[in-house]
Each structure stands twice: as C-alpha cells, then as structure tokens.
Amino acid sequence: MNDSSSSSASSPVLTASSPPSSIPSPQMQNLTLTDLVQVSDEDKAEAARIKAQANKAFTSHDFPGAAKLYSEAIEKNPNEPTLWCNRAYARMKLEEFGYALSDATKAIALDPRYVKAYYRRATCYLQTLKPQLAVTDFKKVLALEPNNETVRQQMVSTQKLIRKIEFEKAIEMEEEKDAVTRCLEIIQEGGCDMDKSYGGPELLYKDGKYGITLKFVRDMIQWLKDGKTLPKRYVWEIALGAHKAFASEESLVEVPIQDGITIDVIGDVHGQFYDVLHLFSLTGEPSEKHYLLMNGDLVDRGSWSMEVILTAFALKWLYPKYMFINRGNHEAKEMNRTYGFEGEAKTKHGEQSYKLFAHIFTTLPLATLVSATKPPTTKEGAGAILSTDGFKRYFVVHGGLFSKDEVTLDDIRRIPRVGKQPGTEGLMCELLWTDPQDEPGRGPSKRGVGIAFGPDVTKRWCTLNKVSGIIRSHEVRQNGYQIEHDGLCTTVFSAPNYVDQAGNKGAFLRIDSAGSREYFQFDAKPHPPVKPMAYVQGGLGNLMMM
C-alpha cells in the first residue's frame, strides 16, 4: 500500500493504463531536485489531510483520483518525500512510468535514504526498458537494507534478464534464417509431424498441404475454451497461414468500405480470451459484408494470449481480405519477455513456437487506413476533414502521432518493419507508443517511451493527410472508448476489467461506407481461476502484479 512514513519497502502494483489523468505538476517544472520551499504548519496539516483522502482513493482502486489528490497535497507541501513516492505509485498503477520515475527521483532527492522510492524507481526503469538502471537502484536498496531478500532476488532476476537479452542479441546476429524459414525446414525434415494421439478439431488436409475452414475455426475456439491445447503442428500451420497474408501487406494497409459493408475496430484485448469470445459474439465473424480490425496488443498480461492470437491468426488465414490486425507495442520481444507471452508460448508450445510468433509479429502492419466510399451524411460531414474525393477516412493505429509534423501516409507506408523491433525512438516506435494529451503541442511521454501529442498536432496532421480522424487504442478508457481532440482522436479499448482489476468496460467501434461511426460497450465475462501475468518468468512477476 502507500506510505504513511518513509520506511520499509513494499512491492508496487501495476495494473491499468487509464485516461490521461496525470500531468507533470508545477513543482516538477519550477523546482530543482535540491530546492526546498517554506511551508507553513497549516499547509503541512492540510497536505496530511489530503494525503489521507488520496490513500483512501488508492485503496479503492481509484488511481486517477489518488494521483490528483497526491498532486494537491504536493501543492501544499512539496518538501514531503512520501507524497512524491505515493504519487509515483499511483502513476505506476496508471502505467505512467515516465511520470512515476520523475516522482520517485524527486522523493529520493528529498530523502536519499528512502528505500521505497528507490524500489519504485527501479520498477519504472524495468517498465521503460532500462534494466541496467533498475539494477543500480536495487543495489541502493540493498545497501540501505542488506537483509531485504525480496529485493535481492529481484536484482538477481534482473541481472539474469540482462544477460539473457545480450545472449539473444548475439544468437540473432549469428542466425541467418528467420523463424518462419526455420519452421518450414523443420516441417520438411519431419521434425514437427502431427501428434497421432490428438483427437480434436482437424484442419483440412489435401495433397500434402493443410488448409483451414470455418468449421475448424469454430471447433477450435470451443476446444480452446474448454481448456484444451492444439498440437504444435497445427499451431505452426495457423501461424504460417496468417504470416503469408501479413507478408503480402504493406506497413500501411488501405481498406475501402464499399456500400453495404461495415468494419469493427477492436482495441487492446491483452490475452483476455473469454472476453474476446464474448466480443466476437457481439461483432460477429468477419465476412465479405463485415470486416474486423484488431488494433494491436492482442497478447501479454492476460494468461490466454496464445488462445487469443491463435483465434485471430486463424481468422486471418481463413479471411485475409476481411480480417485485419495492426501491430501494438506489446507485439514486441521486450514486452513479451516482461509481460508474459514469451513464457506462455514456451510453456504451451515450446521455444521454437515462441520464435515463430515473435517473428510474425514483426510482419504485422503498423497502421490501417479505413476509407469510406460514400459521401458523409449531412450531420456526420459537417466540418469534417475529407479526402480529395470528398469521403471520410480514418487512420487506425495502436498508439498515435509523431514528434514532427511532416510525416505523411507515404512515409508510414515505406517503413521497413519485417524483422524489426519498435525500439524507443523513430516512426515505428511513435506509431505504437504515443498518447494524446489535452494541452496543445507536444509533451513528454507519461510512459517514458514515445511522446504525448496535443489537439493542434492532431488537427495539423489530419489536415495535411486529408484524414477525418485518428482511431487508436493503447490506453484503458473507463467507458471503453473516449472521443477527444475536438472529435479528431478516438481511443477504443476492448479488454473489460483489464487485468481483473481496472473495472472498466470494453468497447468496439463500427464504421460504415459513409464513414459514420457507432460505439458498442460490453462488460467482462467470468474466466477460469488463472491470474493475469501467470506466465511471467524469472521471478519478476511480483513487480507486475500483487
């Protein structure tokens, strides 16, 4: 829980990204780390009173409210390190790791022996892909508390993680073949033959090749829902079938919506398989009259990521022109290593299967341009930014916009993505990681990766590219979706009660041939008793969840 004093370490809890509820406080901008200000006894007492309210909000899982109240308390008494550390904790719950890191650093400047602040900052470094800096802070904790075995184990796990990353980089440099090529070779060599004891749904098999049918997909979904697993050969065939479709697509996919057709845009689902099944019962299956577009972050956090990705890839294989999948920031090796998909894939289907999916993730398109083919209705078209032909079109991307204004759709189309990881800078990173902010201009990322972009940035970009609006995901919205930036930026999130804690609704967005939009909300469904993050490896799981 949160601090009532500045002693003793506790495990942070990371749950949901949320609406942009935290902004850097004036103290972060106006005070240096060594500054102290004169604080009256009255302001100290008021800060303590507000802190108690913030602690209560935190305990009730109202993390945006807690962050706001801690900010108010800091306004009254910026010299109190526990306020900064507590706000760091609330922001970690909101996945605002960039902001949380700054708060923890401020708390350390005010109290250089503040164990909990070092611990939380270490966690933020792990979330922002800086494990070496996390080790430095873990060592500081152990210097102050030599008998803290929990932190010692986490430091050792982080050091092992660093060595593993370096080893994998060295192996990748030596390997000449990608995982798709290698899996095809293994199949050819007879190293992945069908398990003869398997008695579940069967792929079509003709002339020595496997094919897929709608009956198989439906039967497979029921098989997986019942807690059963597919044989490795089927897993590979589904992945390879989807890969063939992705490999034929550009980094920016263009999808015209003809008369009588609709498309549903689905946000993050994060391995919540049983909620995905409910979601698909609402959207319906993809067809020639109704397309589906999953906007990234299909995996990680939820403990049925393999079931989710197999279902999505099976539909892509079956319906390559009706089923579309954008890449999210969690379709990436560093995130899969941290948030569970790597461990889950290896546990359920072996290391080579994980390598196969990791490579195919790099072939996922980075964005989709959904284009209407009929003029907008009078109401929908009023003031809209339209294409040269006078139609509405939407730029669907997982994260958002860029650190510069001049990026065009052609620039996105030309991004070399296959075999590439998003990294922490550049166009691919920004497409997958950025978030909107209320203030004009650009700001630092609350996540510590990417940037934040304001409504003026969105309007300039949409005007330049003749795009009617941006549809993105990447953040929890309590109602499942939110329209902001004067209607030009919509966030849709499709994982209800995210990681079993956030209490949010899920939503999806339907677009018709005139570019009109309709929103649908849904609630979480029960699932078997397996906790989120169940497959996080290396002893780091308790840094992610309680």
XYZ file of C-alpha atoms in Angstrom:
546
model
C 0.000 0.000 0.000
C 1.027 3.636 0.131
C 3.387 5.248 2.571
C 2.369 6.672 5.893
C 6.083 7.084 6.575
C 9.257 6.800 4.511
C 10.411 3.451 5.878
C 10.243 -0.136 4.620
C 9.944 -1.380 1.039
C 6.801 -2.853 -0.489
C 6.010 -4.399 -3.848
C 4.463 -1.968 -6.336
C 1.362 -2.946 -8.191
C 0.990 -2.278 -11.905
C -2.447 -2.580 -13.386
C -4.084 -0.383 -15.939
C -3.214 2.378 -18.264
C -6.023 4.892 -17.981
C -7.314 8.237 -19.166
C -4.617 10.936 -19.190
C -5.278 11.850 -15.568
C -1.777 12.845 -14.519
C 0.180 15.767 -15.853
C 3.564 16.947 -14.565
C 2.839 19.155 -11.585
C 4.134 22.741 -11.399
C 6.637 21.542 -8.807
C 8.276 19.254 -11.354
C 8.772 22.256 -13.604
C 9.622 25.016 -11.137
C 11.731 23.277 -8.500
C 15.158 21.733 -8.870
C 15.718 18.491 -7.024
C 17.590 20.239 -4.232
C 15.126 23.094 -3.737
C 13.074 23.337 -0.576
C 10.319 25.864 -0.064
C 8.924 27.443 3.063
C 5.847 25.506 4.167
C 3.610 26.684 6.979
C 2.334 24.351 9.672
C -1.173 24.927 8.295
C -0.143 23.779 4.815
C 1.628 20.746 6.272
C -1.544 19.781 8.119
C -3.666 20.326 5.011
C -1.277 18.220 2.952
C -1.562 15.415 5.512
C -5.355 15.629 5.369
C -5.401 15.428 1.562
C -2.891 12.578 1.662
C -5.285 10.563 3.822
C -8.003 11.101 1.203
C -5.590 10.058 -1.543
C -4.659 6.896 0.351
C -8.353 6.024 0.624
C -8.851 6.590 -3.129
C -5.831 4.407 -3.844
C -7.158 1.604 -1.642
C -10.452 1.819 -3.571
C -8.544 1.408 -6.869
C -9.425 4.961 -7.922
C -5.924 5.576 -9.214
C -6.686 8.701 -11.284
C -8.378 10.219 -8.225
C -5.456 9.224 -5.994
C -2.917 10.784 -8.374
C -4.946 14.007 -8.448
C -5.193 14.167 -4.657
C -1.494 13.474 -4.162
C -0.824 16.323 -6.583
C -2.982 18.626 -4.453
C -1.093 17.548 -1.352
C 2.230 18.233 -3.101
C 0.999 21.744 -3.916
C 0.621 22.308 -0.168
C 3.850 20.619 0.927
C 6.346 19.881 -1.865
C 9.049 19.100 0.714
C 7.408 15.846 1.865
C 9.017 12.859 0.074
C 6.211 10.405 0.853
C 3.794 12.470 -1.232
C 6.019 12.205 -4.290
C 6.602 8.493 -3.722
C 2.896 7.830 -3.239
C 2.048 9.706 -6.396
C 4.698 7.652 -8.188
C 2.889 4.535 -7.011
C -0.497 5.801 -8.263
C 1.052 6.688 -11.607
C 2.615 3.250 -11.850
C -0.879 1.824 -11.447
C -1.862 4.018 -14.405
C 1.164 2.800 -16.390
C 2.510 6.350 -16.418
C 6.022 5.102 -15.787
C 7.743 8.208 -17.166
C 5.890 10.470 -14.741
C 6.310 7.962 -11.898
C 10.053 7.808 -12.474
C 10.293 11.598 -12.122
C 8.252 11.493 -8.907
C 10.393 8.743 -7.390
C 13.539 10.690 -8.323
C 12.161 13.756 -6.541
C 11.385 11.683 -3.446
C 14.974 10.367 -3.449
C 16.353 13.897 -3.756
C 14.329 14.918 -0.706
C 15.312 11.784 1.244
C 18.390 9.970 -0.132
C 17.740 7.034 2.231
C 14.168 6.473 1.052
C 14.174 2.749 0.283
C 10.704 2.571 -1.194
C 11.425 5.374 -3.647
C 14.495 3.555 -4.998
C 12.441 0.376 -5.310
C 9.665 2.076 -7.244
C 12.117 3.873 -9.476
C 13.782 0.531 -10.229
C 10.416 -0.839 -11.271
C 9.869 2.165 -13.552
C 13.251 1.584 -15.161
C 12.230 -2.009 -15.892
C 8.979 -0.871 -17.478
C 10.768 1.696 -19.646
C 13.232 -0.934 -20.921
C 16.235 0.190 -18.850
C 17.073 -2.894 -16.739
C 20.685 -1.801 -16.080
C 19.428 1.309 -14.268
C 16.986 -0.857 -12.309
C 19.914 -2.942 -11.035
C 21.634 0.220 -9.813
C 18.587 1.141 -7.734
C 18.144 -2.400 -6.426
C 21.756 -2.229 -5.239
C 20.983 1.042 -3.459
C 18.075 -0.608 -1.658
C 20.316 -3.456 -0.535
C 22.959 -1.015 0.672
C 20.285 0.510 2.915
C 18.572 -2.785 3.789
C 21.128 -5.613 3.437
C 18.672 -8.251 4.666
C 15.945 -7.487 2.117
C 15.903 -10.865 0.369
C 12.904 -9.993 -1.835
C 14.808 -7.150 -3.465
C 17.952 -9.269 -3.683
C 16.057 -11.936 -5.610
C 14.601 -9.312 -7.922
C 18.030 -7.826 -8.546
C 19.413 -11.269 -9.393
C 16.458 -11.911 -11.713
C 17.052 -8.578 -13.433
C 20.748 -9.341 -13.875
C 19.819 -12.688 -15.410
C 17.396 -10.875 -17.695
C 20.166 -8.533 -18.875
C 22.467 -11.483 -19.619
C 19.627 -13.229 -21.458
C 18.971 -10.159 -23.611
C 22.636 -9.884 -24.531
C 22.837 -13.607 -25.297
C 19.754 -13.453 -27.518
C 21.191 -10.488 -29.400
C 24.381 -12.444 -30.050
C 22.436 -15.509 -31.213
C 20.262 -13.415 -33.523
C 23.337 -11.918 -35.151
C 24.659 -15.413 -35.817
C 21.384 -16.827 -37.136
C 20.974 -16.415 -40.875
C 17.403 -17.709 -41.121
C 14.246 -16.177 -39.679
C 11.922 -18.343 -37.596
C 9.404 -18.790 -40.409
C 12.058 -20.245 -42.699
C 13.414 -22.430 -39.905
C 9.962 -23.815 -39.014
C 9.288 -24.667 -42.651
C 12.604 -26.538 -42.725
C 11.757 -28.435 -39.539
C 8.404 -29.459 -41.030
C 10.129 -30.578 -44.214
C 12.627 -32.583 -42.183
C 9.838 -34.383 -40.335
C 10.588 -32.642 -37.043
C 7.040 -31.404 -36.455
C 4.737 -34.202 -37.534
C 1.185 -34.428 -36.236
C 0.637 -35.945 -32.806
C -1.235 -39.171 -33.612
C -2.948 -39.169 -30.222
C -4.662 -35.844 -30.938
C -8.461 -36.144 -31.092
C -9.597 -32.561 -31.503
C -10.787 -30.439 -34.454
C -8.917 -31.121 -37.656
C -7.535 -28.839 -40.337
C -8.302 -29.702 -43.928
C -5.516 -31.871 -45.390
C -5.200 -32.338 -49.145
C -2.302 -33.058 -51.485
C 0.170 -32.909 -48.629
C -0.916 -29.418 -47.513
C -3.072 -28.119 -44.707
C -5.964 -25.729 -45.223
C -8.442 -24.022 -42.947
C -12.235 -23.977 -42.816
C -14.781 -22.015 -40.828
C -15.864 -25.264 -39.151
C -12.312 -25.809 -37.906
C -12.133 -22.274 -36.516
C -15.406 -22.643 -34.648
C -14.481 -26.089 -33.319
C -11.004 -24.850 -32.374
C -12.469 -21.974 -30.379
C -14.649 -24.384 -28.395
C -11.670 -26.722 -27.922
C -9.568 -23.874 -26.531
C -12.454 -22.554 -24.443
C -12.650 -25.978 -22.813
C -9.031 -25.579 -21.706
C -7.505 -27.955 -24.262
C -4.469 -27.275 -26.452
C -3.739 -27.740 -30.127
C -0.840 -29.889 -31.329
C 2.300 -27.962 -32.209
C 1.911 -28.740 -35.929
C -1.493 -27.049 -36.020
C -0.149 -24.069 -34.085
C 2.604 -23.671 -36.668
C 0.253 -24.125 -39.621
C -2.099 -21.420 -38.297
C 0.796 -19.038 -37.683
C 2.311 -19.728 -41.106
C -1.058 -19.309 -42.810
C -1.513 -15.895 -41.212
C 2.092 -14.966 -41.990
C 1.502 -15.488 -45.699
C -1.277 -12.899 -45.567
C 0.681 -10.382 -43.489
C 3.739 -10.686 -45.734
C 1.657 -9.540 -48.696
C 0.501 -6.359 -46.924
C 2.289 -3.007 -46.713
C 3.159 -1.253 -43.469
C 0.046 0.872 -44.076
C -2.929 -1.230 -45.178
C -5.732 0.513 -47.084
C -9.261 -0.830 -46.588
C -12.073 0.738 -48.629
C -15.545 0.212 -47.150
C -17.930 -0.334 -50.032
C -21.699 0.186 -49.900
C -23.352 -2.365 -47.619
C -20.116 -3.206 -45.772
C -19.137 -2.324 -42.203
C -15.893 -2.709 -40.263
C -15.480 -3.099 -36.498
C -12.344 -1.636 -34.888
C -11.275 -3.580 -31.783
C -8.788 -2.171 -29.275
C -6.423 -3.937 -26.861
C -7.598 -7.357 -25.710
C -4.395 -8.411 -23.870
C -4.851 -12.157 -23.663
C -8.355 -11.968 -22.144
C -9.621 -14.886 -24.226
C -13.002 -15.321 -22.594
C -13.765 -11.627 -23.069
C -12.616 -11.908 -26.703
C -15.105 -14.722 -27.273
C -17.887 -12.533 -25.884
C -16.638 -9.643 -28.020
C -16.737 -11.764 -31.181
C -20.286 -12.825 -30.324
C -21.171 -9.121 -30.499
C -19.178 -8.201 -33.592
C -19.904 -11.383 -35.495
C -17.348 -13.265 -37.563
C -15.523 -11.481 -40.375
C -17.225 -11.845 -43.758
C -17.475 -10.215 -47.162
C -20.043 -7.796 -45.689
C -18.434 -7.227 -42.298
C -14.715 -6.762 -41.634
C -12.832 -6.906 -38.330
C -9.727 -4.865 -37.481
C -7.842 -5.700 -34.279
C -5.743 -2.685 -33.357
C -2.782 -4.271 -31.567
C -1.942 -5.585 -28.093
C -3.584 -8.950 -28.571
C -1.099 -10.581 -26.189
C 0.582 -10.133 -22.776
C -0.865 -9.553 -19.300
C -3.853 -11.863 -19.720
C -2.939 -15.538 -19.344
C -4.691 -16.796 -22.506
C -2.632 -14.808 -25.004
C -1.875 -17.928 -27.036
C -5.567 -18.726 -27.365
C -6.282 -15.142 -28.441
C -3.510 -14.996 -31.036
C -4.377 -18.433 -32.444
C -8.001 -17.356 -32.879
C -7.029 -14.061 -34.518
C -4.422 -15.684 -36.787
C -6.827 -18.490 -37.770
C -9.358 -15.875 -38.862
C -6.648 -14.009 -40.778
C -5.644 -17.219 -42.571
C -9.282 -18.008 -43.377
C -10.338 -14.467 -44.315
C -7.228 -12.494 -45.368
C -9.324 -9.753 -47.018
C -11.890 -9.432 -44.215
C -9.749 -9.816 -41.084
C -7.084 -7.190 -40.337
C -4.590 -6.942 -37.469
C -2.373 -3.961 -36.623
C 0.764 -4.327 -34.546
C 0.716 -2.977 -30.995
C 3.588 -2.104 -28.695
C 3.075 -5.492 -26.997
C 3.709 -7.396 -30.206
C 7.399 -6.953 -29.443
C 10.079 -9.115 -27.847
C 10.932 -6.869 -24.904
C 7.281 -6.550 -23.905
C 6.586 -10.280 -24.393
C 9.573 -11.073 -22.187
C 8.303 -8.780 -19.436
C 4.539 -9.276 -19.551
C 4.083 -12.992 -20.065
C 3.579 -14.010 -23.698
C 7.080 -15.413 -24.072
C 6.666 -17.598 -21.003
C 3.162 -18.651 -22.026
C 4.127 -19.558 -25.599
C 7.139 -21.575 -24.455
C 5.141 -23.344 -21.746
C 2.265 -24.305 -24.030
C 4.037 -24.974 -27.326
C 7.834 -24.767 -26.934
C 10.621 -22.301 -27.675
C 10.548 -22.597 -31.470
C 6.837 -21.752 -31.416
C 7.594 -18.580 -29.496
C 10.295 -17.654 -32.007
C 7.804 -18.191 -34.812
C 5.223 -15.844 -33.306
C 7.872 -13.278 -32.367
C 8.983 -13.073 -35.984
C 5.450 -12.981 -37.373
C 4.670 -10.077 -35.038
C 7.253 -8.072 -36.989
C 5.259 -8.672 -40.183
C 2.054 -7.181 -38.777
C 1.104 -3.906 -40.489
C 1.728 -0.754 -38.443
C -1.492 1.068 -39.348
C -4.667 0.781 -41.420
C -6.403 3.492 -43.449
C -10.144 2.816 -43.398
C -11.776 4.727 -46.268
C -15.462 5.396 -46.833
C -16.727 5.132 -50.416
C -19.930 7.145 -49.995
C -20.245 10.854 -49.102
C -20.824 11.504 -45.409
C -24.295 12.248 -44.118
C -25.041 15.930 -43.622
C -24.709 15.630 -39.852
C -21.562 13.475 -39.948
C -19.910 15.565 -42.662
C -20.299 18.999 -41.091
C -16.805 20.402 -40.591
C -15.131 17.062 -41.325
C -11.719 16.788 -42.969
C -12.356 14.811 -46.146
C -10.260 13.031 -48.737
C -9.659 14.560 -52.152
C -12.713 12.604 -53.372
C -14.884 14.078 -50.613
C -15.075 10.951 -48.432
C -14.255 10.350 -44.791
C -11.310 8.153 -43.922
C -9.764 7.115 -40.630
C -6.172 6.409 -39.669
C -6.250 3.398 -37.322
C -3.055 2.915 -35.333
C -2.236 1.425 -31.959
C -0.508 4.417 -30.336
C -0.663 7.705 -32.170
C 1.197 10.526 -33.871
C 4.728 11.773 -34.209
C 7.415 14.044 -32.777
C 7.374 16.070 -36.024
C 4.568 17.419 -38.193
C 5.647 16.461 -41.691
C 5.007 12.710 -41.581
C 2.801 11.567 -44.461
C 0.867 8.409 -45.177
C 3.502 7.549 -47.782
C 6.212 7.820 -45.108
C 4.307 5.287 -42.992
C 3.733 3.011 -45.967
C 7.503 2.892 -46.600
C 8.560 1.972 -43.039
C 10.645 -1.248 -43.148
C 9.001 -3.364 -40.458
C 9.753 -7.037 -41.114
C 12.286 -8.366 -38.629
C 12.337 -5.037 -36.778
C 11.503 -4.250 -33.164
C 9.889 -0.877 -32.321
C 12.812 0.360 -30.190
C 12.484 3.594 -28.221
C 12.584 6.218 -30.986
C 11.671 6.683 -34.636
C 8.449 6.428 -36.619
C 7.636 2.813 -35.712
C 8.131 3.475 -32.022
C 5.928 6.564 -32.146
C 3.152 4.800 -34.072
C 2.988 2.120 -31.385
C 3.737 4.081 -28.196
C 2.489 7.699 -28.254
C -0.563 9.060 -26.425
C -2.813 12.117 -26.782
C -2.677 14.953 -24.247
C -5.155 17.744 -23.537
C -2.605 20.558 -23.825
C -1.529 21.929 -27.223
C 1.847 20.988 -28.660
C 3.924 18.009 -27.664
C 4.984 16.836 -24.232
C 6.996 14.120 -22.535
C 5.532 10.656 -22.529
C 3.880 9.667 -19.285
C 5.082 6.135 -20.137
C 8.738 7.076 -20.546
C 8.710 5.891 -24.192
C 7.428 7.965 -27.098
C 5.762 11.375 -26.707
C 2.404 12.964 -25.970
C 0.661 14.951 -28.717
C -1.926 17.689 -28.348
C -5.107 18.589 -30.269
C -3.300 21.089 -32.510
C -0.809 18.382 -33.539
C -3.696 16.059 -34.401
C -5.510 18.704 -36.447
C -2.396 19.651 -38.434
C -1.613 16.020 -39.200
C -5.170 15.161 -40.218
C -5.369 18.272 -42.413
C -2.015 17.508 -44.082
C -3.042 13.929 -44.855
C -6.747 14.566 -45.531
C -7.739 12.193 -42.755
C -11.061 12.632 -40.945
C -9.758 11.319 -37.647
C -7.361 9.053 -35.785
C -8.628 5.879 -34.126
C -6.161 4.468 -31.633
C -6.068 2.160 -28.599
C -3.143 1.676 -26.169
C -4.912 3.088 -23.059
C -7.728 1.972 -20.810
C -10.830 4.120 -21.004
C -13.309 3.505 -18.209
C -16.237 3.570 -20.644
C -14.321 1.528 -23.222
C -13.801 4.482 -25.532
C -13.247 8.240 -25.484
C -13.500 10.927 -28.157
C -11.070 13.823 -27.735
C -9.071 16.447 -29.640
C -12.274 18.095 -30.922
C -13.504 14.791 -32.297
C -10.354 14.034 -34.295
C -8.872 11.430 -31.921
C -10.796 8.424 -30.624
C -9.421 5.842 -28.218
C -11.068 2.415 -28.184
C -10.093 -0.255 -25.632
C -11.560 -3.758 -25.715
C -10.258 -5.513 -22.572
C -13.026 -5.068 -19.954
C -11.976 -5.137 -16.294
C -8.398 -5.000 -17.534
C -6.088 -7.437 -15.676
C -9.028 -8.301 -13.414
C -8.678 -5.011 -11.548
C -9.484 -1.874 -13.553
C -13.284 -2.178 -13.504
C -13.589 -0.625 -16.979
C -15.972 -1.502 -19.761
C -14.743 -2.787 -23.101
C -15.835 -1.251 -26.375
C -15.547 -1.532 -30.132
C -16.281 0.902 -32.931
C -18.275 0.227 -36.122
C -17.737 2.252 -39.311
C -19.979 2.103 -42.391
C -19.456 3.010 -46.051
C -20.314 6.689 -45.394
C -17.751 6.887 -42.578
C -20.401 7.091 -39.853
C -19.327 5.655 -36.506
C -21.238 3.707 -33.886
C -19.901 2.633 -30.479
C -20.688 -0.568 -28.594
C -19.811 -1.269 -24.952
C -19.608 -4.590 -23.122
C -18.706 -5.966 -19.702
C -16.183 -8.580 -18.609
C -17.110 -12.249 -18.528
C -16.015 -14.882 -15.981
C -12.907 -16.895 -16.737
C -11.171 -19.934 -15.223
C -9.218 -19.272 -11.996
C -5.890 -18.286 -13.546
C -4.477 -14.873 -12.606
C -3.143 -12.358 -15.120
C 0.625 -12.480 -15.701
C 0.665 -16.167 -14.743
C 3.495 -16.919 -17.177
C 5.888 -14.086 -16.331
C 9.288 -15.707 -15.922
C 12.446 -15.076 -13.950
C 10.967 -14.067 -10.599
C 9.906 -10.615 -11.845
C 6.191 -11.310 -11.780
C 5.615 -9.658 -8.419
C 6.910 -6.415 -9.894
C 3.953 -6.501 -12.283
C 1.051 -7.657 -10.130
C 0.217 -8.242 -6.476
